[in-house]
């Protein structure tokens, strides 16, 4: 059979094939979709004790440093690992803190400190800034800055820029430099990366462009990068008559949320709720002094809460020093959950404007990561979801913040259903390393995504307690604006208070629940639920009904909806059945009886 390019003959007829069909037929199928590359790398890089003594030269060749005189051009993946190891070695040396302090005090001219600062920037994800300071140190040509030239050799090899890598390899050969020392390949903790960003400011130089500069407190960050001390097993004393053995720790209930501890944002939201309750008692307004006395708050605590309440429209100022209830309380009383969604959307928009970033509200429901609401804009672009967020909880700030609020069993269940995949070179694929980093977070502390989900985006998230379910408030920034991440995260944490306040007012969070206590029964009648229903219905709920437990329909002539109450089951204590909304209805289309329609069966 004759073959022609782009042609096939079948039954004497020539069939033209498109380029797309040729590429489809030439595609290679992925035979190992669930293979964990991160775990495989760790196994390959872990030396074997038995083989180390038998073949020391081969061990050095397999697990030693890359030699510029021998390994040029260098493999990109090996260069990436070596560069991370040399940065860890530079920031963990005993003299690194003194070098970094001298670099700050000298006005950024100390060369050894510039190398350490560049290594810190690389570990925190600011790769361009790290290259700038390595070039600054290596350009001096001094022998003590050869480590900076070695970092540049590895950095160019990692990027596939072999011509520049050869230049620095020749420079290292001229200086007679050979790498040595301990080679550490452990993961860097997320909190350590975020701490570096909080101590770095960005200077926009008209000639050099954006240049990262250190702040005075940066040397204190180095302890977070040092490996933890080995745990020494303590001897167990026998339980004698004077000493009783401590009872074993109680395992968390399967499917429960980890006790988050006392959250400062939730405590502030409860104080704001006390202020709102006082405002409801005074429909014509109340002075700030009386407001503080009735709410039990000091002036220093009351002042920022009033600013927040006025901004969120829970309160307004009809006169100097006088505060009254705002329209947000009526907005929350809208039926069908639209009021809560509208108020949260307004809060997210304010958070977007104050942080200068796209803001997201999410929760963990039915074993899935769900983004419920978001606020973005032309100056705050959202994250491009190139991988489903449900399958990327191990890499995104939203997912890690939600996983941090779950117990160990629910985390393992999620990881078993969504195997951690390497989305970028910085993604953590080892579930044990990920869980260890999440367990090390303080209660209420933010969680960061430093180019782990997407190479062009950095994110942060703060936990939002919603009763017995996990929630988070997050933001995203382009990677070029990574220097703004600490400031934007502070603005995001402040906006967690009005979000929690809206959930408290709507009854999604019990107002008097103890932190870490048992989950409340959502069907139990609470004062907050009754207060919410009184705001929703200005007339008695069961007026004209044969019995409050009978099914009945409630409507108003001015309303555009009818509310159906199902029969109440007999229980002790009594339970409350929330209505089912039927809308839209034309006002006045239903027959009326004293502005209220009640249909009983």
Coordinates of C-alpha atoms in Angstrom, one line a residue:
X1 CA 0.0 0.0 0.0
X2 CA 1.3 3.4 -1.0
X3 CA 1.8 5.9 1.9
X4 CA 1.6 9.6 1.4
X5 CA 2.0 12.3 4.0
X6 CA -1.4 13.2 5.4
X7 CA -3.1 10.6 3.1
X8 CA -4.4 7.0 3.6
X9 CA -5.9 4.8 0.9
X10 CA -8.9 2.6 1.8
X11 CA -10.8 0.7 -0.9
X12 CA -9.1 2.7 -3.6
X13 CA -10.1 6.1 -2.2
X14 CA -7.7 8.5 -0.6
X15 CA -8.8 9.8 2.8
X16 CA -7.2 13.1 3.9
X17 CA -6.2 13.1 7.6
X18 CA -5.9 16.4 9.6
X19 CA -3.0 17.3 11.8
X20 CA -5.2 17.1 14.9
X21 CA -6.0 13.4 14.1
X22 CA -2.4 12.6 13.7
X23 CA -1.5 14.2 17.0
X24 CA -4.4 12.4 18.7
X25 CA -3.2 9.0 17.4
X26 CA 0.4 9.8 18.4
X27 CA -0.5 10.7 22.0
X28 CA 1.1 8.7 24.8
X29 CA -1.2 7.5 27.6
X30 CA -0.3 8.1 31.2
X31 CA 0.1 4.6 32.6
X32 CA 0.8 5.8 36.2
X33 CA -1.7 8.6 37.0
X34 CA -1.5 8.0 40.8
X35 CA 2.3 7.6 41.1
X36 CA 3.7 9.8 43.9
X37 CA 6.8 11.4 42.4
X38 CA 7.6 13.3 45.6
X39 CA 7.8 10.0 47.6
X40 CA 9.9 8.4 44.9
X41 CA 12.4 11.2 45.1
X42 CA 12.6 10.9 48.8
X43 CA 13.3 7.2 48.5
X44 CA 16.0 7.7 45.9
X45 CA 17.7 10.4 47.9
X46 CA 17.6 8.5 51.2
X47 CA 21.0 6.8 51.6
X48 CA 21.2 3.1 52.5
X49 CA 23.4 2.3 55.6
X50 CA 24.5 -1.0 54.3
X51 CA 25.6 0.2 50.9
X52 CA 27.3 3.4 52.3
X53 CA 30.1 1.5 53.9
X54 CA 30.6 -0.9 50.9
X55 CA 30.8 1.7 48.2
X56 CA 31.7 5.2 49.5
X57 CA 32.8 6.6 46.2
X58 CA 29.6 5.5 44.5
X59 CA 27.6 7.0 47.4
X60 CA 29.3 10.4 46.9
X61 CA 28.5 10.2 43.2
X62 CA 24.9 9.5 43.8
X63 CA 24.1 11.7 46.8
X64 CA 26.8 14.3 46.8
X65 CA 26.8 17.9 45.5
X66 CA 26.8 18.7 41.9
X67 CA 30.3 19.7 40.7
X68 CA 30.4 22.6 38.2
X69 CA 33.6 21.2 36.7
X70 CA 32.1 17.8 36.1
X71 CA 28.3 18.2 35.9
X72 CA 27.9 20.8 33.2
X73 CA 25.3 20.9 31.7
X74 CA 23.3 19.9 34.8
X75 CA 19.9 18.3 34.9
X76 CA 17.2 20.7 35.9
X77 CA 15.6 18.6 38.6
X78 CA 18.9 17.9 40.3
X79 CA 19.9 21.5 40.1
X80 CA 16.6 22.4 41.8
X81 CA 17.2 20.0 44.7
X82 CA 20.8 21.1 45.1
X83 CA 19.9 24.8 45.1
X84 CA 17.3 24.2 47.9
X85 CA 19.9 22.2 49.9
X86 CA 22.6 24.9 49.6
X87 CA 20.1 27.6 50.7
X88 CA 19.1 25.5 53.7
X89 CA 22.8 25.1 54.6
X90 CA 23.4 28.8 54.2
X91 CA 20.6 29.9 56.5
X92 CA 21.2 27.2 59.1
X93 CA 24.9 27.9 59.8
X94 CA 25.7 29.3 63.3
X95 CA 27.1 32.5 61.8
X96 CA 24.1 33.2 59.5
X97 CA 22.3 35.4 62.0
X98 CA 25.4 37.6 62.6
X99 CA 26.0 37.9 58.8
X100 CA 22.4 38.9 58.2
X101 CA 22.5 41.5 61.0
X102 CA 25.6 43.0 59.5
X103 CA 24.0 43.1 56.1
X104 CA 21.1 45.1 57.5
X105 CA 23.2 47.4 59.7
X106 CA 25.8 48.1 56.9
X107 CA 23.1 49.5 54.5
X108 CA 23.0 46.3 52.4
X109 CA 26.7 46.2 51.5
X110 CA 27.9 43.1 53.5
X111 CA 28.5 40.5 50.9
X112 CA 28.2 37.4 53.1
X113 CA 24.9 38.7 54.5
X114 CA 23.7 39.3 50.9
X115 CA 24.2 35.6 50.2
X116 CA 22.2 34.6 53.2
X117 CA 19.4 37.1 52.4
X118 CA 19.3 35.7 48.8
X119 CA 18.9 32.2 50.1
X120 CA 16.1 33.2 52.4
X121 CA 14.3 34.9 49.5
X122 CA 14.7 31.7 47.4
X123 CA 13.2 29.5 50.2
X124 CA 10.3 31.9 50.5
X125 CA 9.5 31.9 46.8
X126 CA 11.0 35.3 45.8
X127 CA 13.3 33.8 43.1
X128 CA 14.0 37.0 41.1
X129 CA 15.0 38.9 44.3
X130 CA 17.3 36.0 45.3
X131 CA 19.0 36.1 41.9
X132 CA 19.5 39.9 42.3
X133 CA 21.4 39.6 45.6
X134 CA 23.4 36.5 44.5
X135 CA 24.6 38.5 41.4
X136 CA 25.4 41.4 43.7
X137 CA 27.6 39.2 45.9
X138 CA 29.1 37.1 43.2
X139 CA 30.0 40.2 41.1
X140 CA 32.7 41.2 43.6
X141 CA 34.9 38.4 42.5
X142 CA 36.0 37.6 46.1
X143 CA 36.7 34.1 47.2
X144 CA 34.3 34.3 50.2
X145 CA 31.4 34.9 47.8
X146 CA 32.0 31.8 45.7
X147 CA 28.8 30.3 47.3
X148 CA 26.8 33.0 45.6
X149 CA 28.3 32.0 42.2
X150 CA 27.5 28.4 43.0
X151 CA 23.9 29.4 43.7
X152 CA 23.8 31.2 40.3
X153 CA 25.2 28.1 38.6
X154 CA 22.4 26.0 40.0
X155 CA 19.7 28.6 39.4
X156 CA 20.6 29.0 35.7
X157 CA 20.8 25.2 35.4
X158 CA 17.4 24.9 37.0
X159 CA 15.9 27.3 34.5
X160 CA 17.6 25.5 31.6
X161 CA 19.8 28.6 30.9
X162 CA 22.9 26.5 30.2
X163 CA 25.0 29.2 28.6
X164 CA 24.8 31.4 31.7
X165 CA 25.4 28.3 33.8
X166 CA 28.7 27.6 32.0
X167 CA 29.8 31.1 32.6
X168 CA 29.5 30.7 36.4
X169 CA 31.0 27.2 36.2
X170 CA 34.1 28.7 34.6
X171 CA 34.2 31.4 37.2
X172 CA 34.0 28.7 40.0
X173 CA 36.8 26.8 38.3
X174 CA 38.9 29.9 38.2
X175 CA 38.4 30.4 42.0
X176 CA 39.0 26.7 42.7
X177 CA 35.7 26.2 44.4
X178 CA 34.4 22.7 45.2
X179 CA 31.0 22.3 47.0
X180 CA 31.0 20.4 50.3
X181 CA 29.3 20.0 53.7
X182 CA 26.1 18.5 54.8
X183 CA 23.3 18.2 52.1
X184 CA 19.8 18.6 53.6
X185 CA 16.7 17.9 51.5
X186 CA 13.9 18.4 54.0
X187 CA 10.7 20.3 53.4
X188 CA 10.5 24.0 54.5
X189 CA 7.6 24.7 56.8
X190 CA 4.9 27.0 55.5
X191 CA 4.9 29.2 58.5
X192 CA 8.6 29.9 58.0
X193 CA 8.1 31.0 54.4
X194 CA 5.3 33.3 55.4
X195 CA 7.4 34.8 58.2
X196 CA 10.1 35.8 55.7
X197 CA 7.5 37.6 53.6
X198 CA 6.4 39.6 56.6
X199 CA 10.0 40.9 57.1
X200 CA 10.7 41.9 53.4
X201 CA 9.7 45.1 51.8
X202 CA 9.8 45.9 48.1
X203 CA 11.7 48.9 46.7
X204 CA 10.8 50.0 43.2
X205 CA 14.1 51.3 41.9
X206 CA 13.8 53.4 38.6
X207 CA 17.0 51.7 37.2
X208 CA 17.0 48.2 38.8
X209 CA 13.2 47.6 39.0
X210 CA 11.7 45.9 42.1
X211 CA 14.4 45.1 44.7
X212 CA 13.5 43.2 47.9
X213 CA 15.0 44.7 51.1
X214 CA 15.1 43.2 54.6
X215 CA 13.4 44.7 57.6
X216 CA 15.2 44.9 61.0
X217 CA 13.5 41.8 62.5
X218 CA 14.6 39.4 59.8
X219 CA 17.5 37.7 61.6
X220 CA 15.0 36.2 64.1
X221 CA 13.4 34.2 61.3
X222 CA 16.4 31.9 60.9
X223 CA 15.4 29.7 63.8
X224 CA 12.3 28.6 61.9
X225 CA 14.4 27.0 59.1
X226 CA 16.7 25.0 61.4
X227 CA 15.8 21.3 61.8
X228 CA 13.9 20.4 65.0
X229 CA 16.1 18.9 67.8
X230 CA 15.9 15.1 68.1
X231 CA 13.3 13.8 70.5
X232 CA 14.9 11.9 73.5
X233 CA 12.7 9.2 74.9
X234 CA 12.1 9.8 78.6
X235 CA 12.0 6.7 80.9
X236 CA 8.5 5.9 82.1
X237 CA 8.1 5.8 85.9
X238 CA 6.0 2.9 87.2
X239 CA 2.7 3.8 88.7
X240 CA 3.1 3.4 92.5
X241 CA 0.6 4.0 95.3
X242 CA 1.6 7.7 95.4
X243 CA 1.5 8.2 91.6
X244 CA -1.3 7.2 89.3
X245 CA -0.8 6.7 85.6
X246 CA -2.3 9.4 83.5
X247 CA -5.4 8.4 81.6
X248 CA -4.8 8.0 77.8
X249 CA -5.7 10.9 75.6
X250 CA -9.1 10.8 74.3
X251 CA -9.2 10.3 70.5
X252 CA -11.3 12.9 68.6
X253 CA -14.7 11.9 67.4
X254 CA -14.6 10.6 63.9
X255 CA -16.0 13.2 61.5
X256 CA -15.6 16.0 63.9
X257 CA -13.8 19.3 63.5
X258 CA -10.6 19.8 65.4
X259 CA -11.2 22.1 68.4
X260 CA -9.8 25.4 67.1
X261 CA -9.1 27.0 70.5
X262 CA -10.2 30.4 71.4
X263 CA -10.2 32.5 68.2
X264 CA -9.7 36.2 68.7
X265 CA -11.8 37.0 65.6
X266 CA -14.7 34.9 67.1
X267 CA -14.3 36.7 70.5
X268 CA -14.5 40.1 68.8
X269 CA -17.5 39.0 66.8
X270 CA -19.3 38.0 70.0
X271 CA -18.5 41.4 71.5
X272 CA -19.8 43.1 68.4
X273 CA -23.0 41.0 68.8
X274 CA -23.4 42.4 72.3
X275 CA -23.3 45.9 70.9
X276 CA -25.8 45.0 68.2
X277 CA -28.2 43.7 70.8
X278 CA -28.0 47.0 72.7
X279 CA -28.7 48.9 69.5
X280 CA -31.8 46.8 68.9
X281 CA -33.2 47.9 72.3
X282 CA -32.9 51.6 71.4
X283 CA -34.5 52.1 67.9
X284 CA -34.1 55.9 68.2
X285 CA -30.4 55.7 69.0
X286 CA -28.1 55.5 72.0
X287 CA -25.0 57.4 73.1
X288 CA -21.7 55.7 73.0
X289 CA -21.2 56.0 76.8
X290 CA -24.5 54.3 77.5
X291 CA -23.8 51.7 74.8
X292 CA -20.5 50.8 76.5
X293 CA -22.2 50.4 79.9
X294 CA -25.0 48.2 78.6
X295 CA -22.7 46.0 76.5
X296 CA -20.1 45.7 79.2
X297 CA -17.2 47.0 77.0
X298 CA -14.6 49.5 77.7
X299 CA -14.1 52.5 75.5
X300 CA -10.9 51.1 74.0
X301 CA -12.8 47.9 73.0
X302 CA -15.9 49.7 71.9
X303 CA -14.4 52.3 69.6
X304 CA -13.0 49.9 66.9
X305 CA -16.2 47.8 67.0
X306 CA -18.3 50.8 66.3
X307 CA -16.1 51.7 63.3
X308 CA -16.6 48.2 61.9
X309 CA -20.3 48.2 62.6
X310 CA -20.8 51.5 60.8
X311 CA -18.7 50.3 57.8
X312 CA -20.8 47.1 57.5
X313 CA -24.1 49.0 58.0
X314 CA -25.0 47.3 61.2
X315 CA -25.1 50.7 62.8
X316 CA -25.1 54.4 61.7
X317 CA -24.7 57.7 63.3
X318 CA -27.8 59.9 63.3
X319 CA -26.0 62.5 65.4
X320 CA -22.7 63.3 67.0
X321 CA -21.9 60.6 69.5
X322 CA -25.2 58.8 68.9
X323 CA -25.5 55.3 67.2
X324 CA -28.6 53.5 66.0
X325 CA -29.3 50.1 64.3
X326 CA -28.4 50.0 60.6
X327 CA -30.1 48.5 57.5
X328 CA -27.9 45.4 57.5
X329 CA -30.0 43.9 60.3
X330 CA -33.1 44.2 58.1
X331 CA -31.1 42.8 55.2
X332 CA -30.2 39.7 57.2
X333 CA -33.9 39.1 57.9
X334 CA -34.7 38.4 54.2
X335 CA -36.2 34.9 53.7
X336 CA -34.6 32.0 52.0
X337 CA -31.0 32.8 53.0
X338 CA -30.7 35.6 50.5
X339 CA -30.2 38.1 53.2
X340 CA -27.2 36.4 54.7
X341 CA -25.7 35.8 51.2
X342 CA -26.2 39.5 50.3
X343 CA -24.6 40.8 53.5
X344 CA -21.6 38.4 53.1
X345 CA -21.2 39.5 49.5
X346 CA -21.0 43.1 50.7
X347 CA -18.5 42.2 53.3
X348 CA -16.4 40.4 50.7
X349 CA -16.5 43.4 48.4
X350 CA -15.2 45.6 51.3
X351 CA -12.5 43.0 52.0
X352 CA -11.5 43.0 48.4
X353 CA -11.1 46.8 48.4
X354 CA -9.2 47.0 51.7
X355 CA -6.8 44.1 50.8
X356 CA -6.5 44.9 47.1
X357 CA -7.0 41.3 46.2
X358 CA -9.6 38.8 45.1
X359 CA -11.4 37.4 48.2
X360 CA -13.1 34.0 48.6
X361 CA -15.4 32.4 51.1
X362 CA -15.4 28.6 51.3
X363 CA -16.5 25.7 53.5
X364 CA -15.9 22.0 53.8
X365 CA -19.2 20.2 53.2
X366 CA -19.9 16.5 52.5
X367 CA -16.2 15.7 52.1
X368 CA -15.6 18.4 49.5
X369 CA -14.0 21.8 49.3
X370 CA -16.6 24.3 48.1
X371 CA -16.1 27.9 47.2
X372 CA -19.5 29.5 48.2
X373 CA -18.9 33.2 47.4
X374 CA -16.1 35.4 46.0
X375 CA -15.4 39.1 45.2
X376 CA -13.0 40.1 42.4
X377 CA -12.6 43.1 40.1
X378 CA -10.3 44.5 37.3
X379 CA -7.6 45.4 39.9
X380 CA -8.1 42.1 41.8
X381 CA -8.2 39.2 39.3
X382 CA -9.3 35.8 40.6
X383 CA -7.2 32.6 40.4
X384 CA -7.5 30.7 37.2
X385 CA -8.8 27.3 38.2
X386 CA -6.6 25.2 36.0
X387 CA -7.0 22.2 38.4
X388 CA -10.3 21.6 40.3
X389 CA -10.0 23.0 43.8
X390 CA -11.6 19.9 45.2
X391 CA -8.6 17.9 44.0
X392 CA -6.0 20.5 45.0
X393 CA -6.7 20.9 48.7
X394 CA -3.1 19.9 49.5
X395 CA -1.8 22.8 47.4
X396 CA -4.2 25.8 47.8
X397 CA -4.4 28.0 50.8
X398 CA -8.2 27.5 50.9
X399 CA -7.8 23.7 51.0
X400 CA -5.0 23.6 53.5
X401 CA -7.0 26.0 55.8
X402 CA -10.0 23.7 55.7
X403 CA -7.9 20.5 56.2
X404 CA -6.2 22.1 59.2
X405 CA -9.7 22.3 60.9
X406 CA -10.4 18.6 60.3
X407 CA -9.4 15.7 62.5
X408 CA -6.9 13.1 61.4
X409 CA -9.4 10.6 60.1
X410 CA -11.2 13.1 57.8
X411 CA -7.9 14.4 56.5
X412 CA -6.8 10.8 55.6
X413 CA -10.2 10.2 54.0
X414 CA -9.8 13.3 51.8
X415 CA -6.2 12.5 50.8
X416 CA -7.3 8.9 50.0
X417 CA -10.0 10.2 47.6
X418 CA -7.8 13.0 46.1
X419 CA -4.2 11.8 45.9
X420 CA -1.8 14.8 46.3
X421 CA -0.3 15.6 42.8
X422 CA 2.7 17.8 42.1
X423 CA 1.1 20.9 40.5
X424 CA 4.3 23.1 40.7
X425 CA 7.8 22.4 41.9
X426 CA 6.8 23.8 45.4
X427 CA 3.8 21.5 45.9
X428 CA 4.0 19.2 48.9
X429 CA 2.9 15.7 47.8
X430 CA 3.9 13.8 51.0
X431 CA 0.7 13.7 53.2
X432 CA 2.7 13.2 56.3
X433 CA 4.8 16.3 55.7
X434 CA 1.6 18.3 54.9
X435 CA -0.2 17.1 58.1
X436 CA 2.8 17.9 60.2
X437 CA 2.9 21.4 58.8
X438 CA -0.9 21.9 59.4
X439 CA -0.6 20.6 63.0
X440 CA 2.1 23.2 63.7
X441 CA -0.2 26.1 63.0
X442 CA -1.4 28.2 65.9
X443 CA -5.2 28.4 66.4
X444 CA -6.6 31.1 64.0
X445 CA -3.2 31.6 62.3
X446 CA -3.3 32.2 58.5
X447 CA -2.3 29.5 56.0
X448 CA -0.3 30.4 52.9
X449 CA 0.0 29.1 49.3
X450 CA 3.4 30.3 48.0
X451 CA 3.2 29.3 44.4
X452 CA 2.1 25.7 45.2
X453 CA -1.2 25.7 43.3
X454 CA -0.1 27.9 40.4
X455 CA 3.4 29.3 39.7
X456 CA 2.0 32.8 39.1
X457 CA -0.2 33.2 42.2
X458 CA 0.3 33.5 46.0
X459 CA -2.6 33.1 48.4
X460 CA -3.5 33.2 52.1
X461 CA -6.5 32.0 54.1
X462 CA -7.8 32.4 57.7
X463 CA -10.2 29.9 59.4
X464 CA -13.8 30.8 59.9
X465 CA -15.6 28.8 62.6
X466 CA -19.1 27.9 61.5
X467 CA -20.4 25.7 64.3
X468 CA -19.6 22.0 63.5
X469 CA -18.2 22.7 60.0
X470 CA -15.0 24.1 58.7
X471 CA -14.8 27.4 56.8
X472 CA -12.2 29.8 55.5
X473 CA -11.8 33.3 54.2
X474 CA -9.0 33.6 51.6
X475 CA -7.4 36.0 49.1
X476 CA -5.2 35.6 46.0
X477 CA -2.5 37.9 44.5
X478 CA -0.4 37.7 41.4
X479 CA 3.1 36.4 42.2
X480 CA 4.6 39.7 41.1
X481 CA 2.7 41.3 44.1
X482 CA 4.0 38.7 46.6
X483 CA 5.5 41.5 48.7
X484 CA 2.0 42.7 49.5
X485 CA 0.9 39.4 50.9
X486 CA 1.6 40.1 54.6
X487 CA -0.2 43.5 54.6
X488 CA -3.2 42.0 52.6
X489 CA -3.4 39.1 55.0
X490 CA -3.7 41.5 58.0
X491 CA -6.6 43.3 56.2
X492 CA -8.2 39.9 55.5
X493 CA -8.0 38.9 59.2
X494 CA -9.8 42.0 60.2
X495 CA -12.6 41.2 57.8
X496 CA -13.1 37.8 59.4
X497 CA -14.9 39.6 62.3
X498 CA -17.8 40.9 60.3
X499 CA -18.2 37.6 58.5
X500 CA -18.4 35.8 61.8
X501 CA -20.8 38.5 63.1
X502 CA -23.2 37.9 60.1
X503 CA -23.1 34.1 60.8
X504 CA -23.9 34.8 64.5
X505 CA -26.8 37.1 63.7
X506 CA -28.3 34.6 61.2
X507 CA -28.0 31.7 63.6
X508 CA -25.4 29.7 61.7
X509 CA -23.1 29.9 64.8
X510 CA -24.7 29.5 68.2
X511 CA -24.1 32.8 70.0
X512 CA -23.2 31.2 73.4
X513 CA -21.4 28.1 72.2
X514 CA -18.2 27.3 74.1
X515 CA -15.1 26.9 72.0
X516 CA -14.2 23.3 71.5
X517 CA -17.4 22.1 73.1
X518 CA -19.9 19.7 71.7
X519 CA -21.6 20.6 68.4
X520 CA -25.0 22.2 69.0
X521 CA -28.2 20.5 67.8
X522 CA -29.3 22.6 64.8
X523 CA -33.0 21.6 65.3
X524 CA -33.1 22.9 68.9
X525 CA -34.9 26.2 69.4
X526 CA -32.5 28.9 70.5
X527 CA -33.1 32.5 71.5
X528 CA -31.2 33.6 68.4
X529 CA -33.5 31.6 66.1
X530 CA -36.6 33.0 67.7
X531 CA -35.2 36.5 67.4
X532 CA -34.5 36.0 63.7
X533 CA -38.0 34.7 63.1
X534 CA -39.5 37.7 64.9
X535 CA -37.6 40.0 62.6
X536 CA -38.8 37.9 59.6
X537 CA -42.5 37.9 60.6
X538 CA -44.0 41.1 62.0
X539 CA -47.2 39.2 62.9
X540 CA -47.8 36.1 65.1
X541 CA -46.7 32.9 63.3
X542 CA -49.7 30.8 64.1
X543 CA -52.5 33.3 64.3
X544 CA -55.8 31.6 63.4
X545 CA -54.4 28.1 63.3
X546 CA -56.1 25.3 65.1
X547 CA -52.8 24.3 66.7
X548 CA -49.2 25.6 66.4
X549 CA -48.2 22.0 65.5
X550 CA -50.6 21.9 62.5
X551 CA -49.3 22.6 59.0
X552 CA -50.2 26.2 57.9
X553 CA -49.3 28.8 55.4
X554 CA -48.4 32.4 56.3
X555 CA -48.4 35.4 54.0
X556 CA -48.9 39.2 54.0
X557 CA -50.7 41.4 51.5
X558 CA -47.5 43.4 50.9
X559 CA -45.3 40.4 50.7
X560 CA -44.2 38.7 47.5
X561 CA -43.8 35.3 49.2
X562 CA -45.7 32.7 51.2
X563 CA -44.2 30.6 53.9
X564 CA -45.4 27.0 54.6
X565 CA -44.8 25.5 58.1
X566 CA -44.7 21.7 58.2
X567 CA -46.3 19.8 61.1
X568 CA -44.1 19.8 64.2
X569 CA -43.1 16.4 65.6
X570 CA -43.8 15.7 69.2
X571 CA -40.4 15.8 71.0
X572 CA -38.9 16.7 74.3
X573 CA -37.5 19.4 74.3
X574 CA -39.7 21.0 71.7
X575 CA -38.2 21.5 68.2
X576 CA -38.7 24.3 65.7
X577 CA -39.6 23.7 62.1
X578 CA -38.3 26.4 59.8
X579 CA -40.7 27.5 56.9
X580 CA -40.5 26.6 53.3
X581 CA -40.6 29.7 51.0
X582 CA -42.8 30.0 47.9
X583 CA -41.9 32.9 45.7
X584 CA -42.5 35.0 43.7
X585 CA -46.2 35.9 44.4
X586 CA -48.0 39.0 43.2
X587 CA -48.9 41.1 46.3
X588 CA -52.6 40.9 47.0
X589 CA -53.2 37.8 44.9
X590 CA -54.1 35.8 48.0
X591 CA -57.3 36.3 50.0
X592 CA -56.6 38.2 53.3
X593 CA -57.9 38.1 56.8
X594 CA -56.7 41.1 58.8
X595 CA -53.5 41.3 56.6
X596 CA -52.6 37.7 57.4
X597 CA -53.6 34.5 55.6
X598 CA -53.5 31.2 57.6
X599 CA -54.5 28.0 55.9
X600 CA -54.8 25.1 58.3
X601 CA -55.5 21.4 57.6

